[in-house]
Short mmCIF file of C-alpha atoms in Angstrom, two decimals:
data_model
loop_
_atom_site.label_atom_id
_atom_site.label_comp_id
_atom_site.label_asym_id
_atom_site.label_seq_id
_atom_site.Cartn_x
_atom_site.Cartn_y
_atom_site.Cartn_z
CA MET T 1 -7.06 -3.92 -41.09
CA GLU T 2 -6.82 -5.45 -37.63
CA LYS T 3 -8.09 -3.25 -34.84
CA SER T 4 -6.53 -3.40 -31.39
CA SER T 5 -7.99 -1.78 -28.30
CA GLY T 6 -5.15 -2.10 -25.81
CA ALA T 7 -2.62 -4.67 -24.71
CA GLY T 8 -3.71 -8.01 -26.11
CA SER T 9 -7.19 -6.76 -27.04
CA PHE T 10 -8.67 -7.03 -30.52
CA THR T 11 -12.06 -6.78 -32.22
CA ARG T 12 -13.57 -9.25 -34.64
CA ARG T 13 -16.67 -9.44 -36.76
CA VAL T 14 -18.82 -12.33 -35.55
CA VAL T 15 -21.66 -14.16 -37.29
CA LEU T 16 -23.90 -16.43 -35.23
CA LEU T 17 -25.44 -19.26 -37.23
CA LYS T 18 -28.40 -21.25 -35.98
CA ASP T 19 -28.49 -24.96 -36.69
CA SER T 20 -31.28 -24.30 -39.21
CA ASP T 21 -29.03 -21.83 -41.12
CA CYS T 22 -26.49 -24.52 -42.03
CA VAL T 23 -26.47 -27.64 -44.15
CA LYS T 24 -24.62 -30.78 -43.11
CA HIS T 25 -23.01 -32.80 -45.90
CA ASN T 26 -20.67 -35.79 -45.53
CA GLY T 27 -20.08 -35.00 -41.86
CA LYS T 28 -19.15 -31.37 -42.55
CA ILE T 29 -21.08 -28.17 -41.87
CA ILE T 30 -21.40 -26.13 -45.04
CA MET T 31 -21.41 -22.32 -45.24
CA PRO T 32 -24.81 -20.78 -46.12
CA THR T 33 -25.12 -19.34 -49.62
CA THR T 34 -24.18 -15.71 -50.22
CA ILE T 35 -27.86 -14.75 -50.42
CA ASP T 36 -28.68 -16.57 -47.17
CA MET T 37 -25.65 -15.02 -45.44
CA ALA T 38 -26.81 -11.54 -46.49
CA LYS T 39 -30.20 -12.25 -44.88
CA ILE T 40 -28.53 -13.57 -41.71
CA LYS T 41 -26.45 -10.37 -41.41
CA LYS T 42 -29.53 -8.10 -41.48
CA PRO T 43 -29.79 -6.13 -38.21
CA HIS T 44 -33.24 -7.48 -37.24
CA THR T 45 -31.90 -11.05 -36.96
CA GLY T 46 -29.43 -10.17 -34.20
CA GLN T 47 -26.97 -12.67 -35.72
CA TYR T 48 -24.20 -10.30 -36.81
CA ASN T 49 -21.96 -8.08 -34.72
CA LYS T 50 -19.23 -6.01 -36.40
CA LYS T 51 -17.16 -5.23 -33.31
CA VAL T 52 -16.86 -7.83 -30.59
CA LEU T 53 -13.94 -7.07 -28.28
CA PHE T 54 -11.75 -10.00 -27.24
CA SER T 55 -8.45 -10.35 -25.43
CA LYS T 56 -5.71 -12.95 -25.86
CA SER T 57 -5.91 -13.66 -22.12
CA MET T 58 -9.62 -14.64 -22.18
CA SER T 59 -10.54 -18.15 -21.06
CA GLU T 60 -13.15 -20.18 -22.94
CA GLU T 61 -15.69 -19.22 -20.26
CA VAL T 62 -14.99 -15.48 -20.63
CA VAL T 63 -15.24 -15.80 -24.44
CA ARG T 64 -18.61 -17.53 -23.92
CA GLN T 65 -19.79 -14.65 -21.68
CA THR T 66 -18.54 -12.06 -24.18
CA LEU T 67 -20.44 -13.73 -26.99
CA GLN T 68 -23.62 -13.91 -24.87
CA LYS T 69 -23.41 -10.13 -24.35
CA ALA T 70 -22.79 -9.60 -28.08
CA PHE T 71 -25.83 -11.72 -29.04
CA PRO T 72 -28.51 -11.04 -26.39
CA LEU T 73 -31.34 -12.52 -28.51
CA PHE T 74 -29.79 -15.98 -28.17
CA ASN T 75 -29.29 -18.28 -25.21
CA LEU T 76 -25.64 -19.28 -25.42
CA THR T 77 -25.74 -21.46 -22.31
CA GLY T 78 -26.31 -24.45 -24.61
CA ARG T 79 -23.77 -26.03 -26.92
CA PHE T 80 -22.13 -23.92 -29.59
CA TYR T 81 -18.82 -23.94 -31.40
CA CYS T 82 -16.34 -21.47 -32.83
CA ALA T 83 -15.32 -21.90 -36.46
CA SER T 84 -13.48 -20.15 -39.23
CA PHE T 85 -13.84 -20.35 -42.97
CA GLY T 86 -11.00 -20.92 -45.42
CA GLN T 87 -10.71 -20.08 -49.08
CA GLY T 88 -11.26 -22.94 -51.50
CA SER T 89 -13.76 -24.80 -49.34
CA THR T 90 -17.44 -24.52 -48.52
CA ALA T 91 -17.11 -26.17 -45.11
CA PHE T 92 -16.38 -24.51 -41.78
CA ILE T 93 -13.07 -25.26 -40.08
CA PHE T 94 -13.10 -26.13 -36.36
CA HIS T 95 -9.32 -26.47 -35.85
CA GLY T 96 -9.58 -29.65 -33.80
CA ASN T 97 -12.64 -30.78 -31.91
CA PRO T 98 -15.63 -28.40 -32.20
CA ARG T 99 -15.53 -26.20 -29.08
CA VAL T 100 -15.52 -22.65 -27.74
CA TRP T 101 -12.07 -21.14 -28.31
CA ASP T 102 -10.11 -19.13 -25.78
CA GLY T 103 -8.76 -15.67 -26.64
CA LYS T 104 -5.36 -16.95 -27.70
CA MET T 105 -6.92 -19.38 -30.20
CA LEU T 106 -9.24 -16.64 -31.52
CA LYS T 107 -6.31 -14.29 -32.12
CA LYS T 108 -4.27 -17.03 -33.83
CA THR T 109 -7.09 -18.43 -35.97
CA VAL T 110 -9.28 -15.46 -36.94
CA ARG T 111 -6.80 -12.95 -38.32
CA GLY T 112 -7.23 -9.46 -39.70
CA ASN T 113 -10.61 -8.93 -41.36
CA SER T 114 -11.59 -12.58 -41.10
CA VAL T 115 -14.89 -13.44 -39.45
CA LEU T 116 -15.47 -15.61 -36.40
CA TYR T 117 -18.43 -17.93 -36.92
CA ILE T 118 -20.46 -19.21 -33.99
CA LEU T 119 -22.45 -22.34 -34.79
CA LEU T 120 -25.31 -23.18 -32.45
CA GLU T 121 -26.07 -26.84 -31.96
CA ASP T 122 -29.79 -26.00 -31.62
CA ASP T 123 -31.77 -22.86 -32.48
CA GLN T 124 -31.33 -21.36 -29.00
CA VAL T 125 -33.43 -18.21 -29.19
CA CYS T 126 -34.22 -16.50 -25.88
#
């Protein structure tokens, strides 16, 4: 069920993946195994947030700031990318060039109970 918190606002579950959490194969970034993902989502890692509030009107910069607040253990001033995950594939989907999405793209791409994945280019721990 999609949760809205006002005009154009919505919440999403977000998983932050360090470079070391992912495997690269044939130029694609592959989703961690179910067991590894369960470990990543443990509270002590600081890599999972169930309720990050976004708005369709957010710019890429505001999305970046929102994600930094949601994941204070990580330095998100470096390079990272937004991604989604589709059924029938083990690779993340970037929907164009890997980048930080604005609020409109988030709303369009990560629907309902889907998860937004943040992929760090380096392991940027504060």
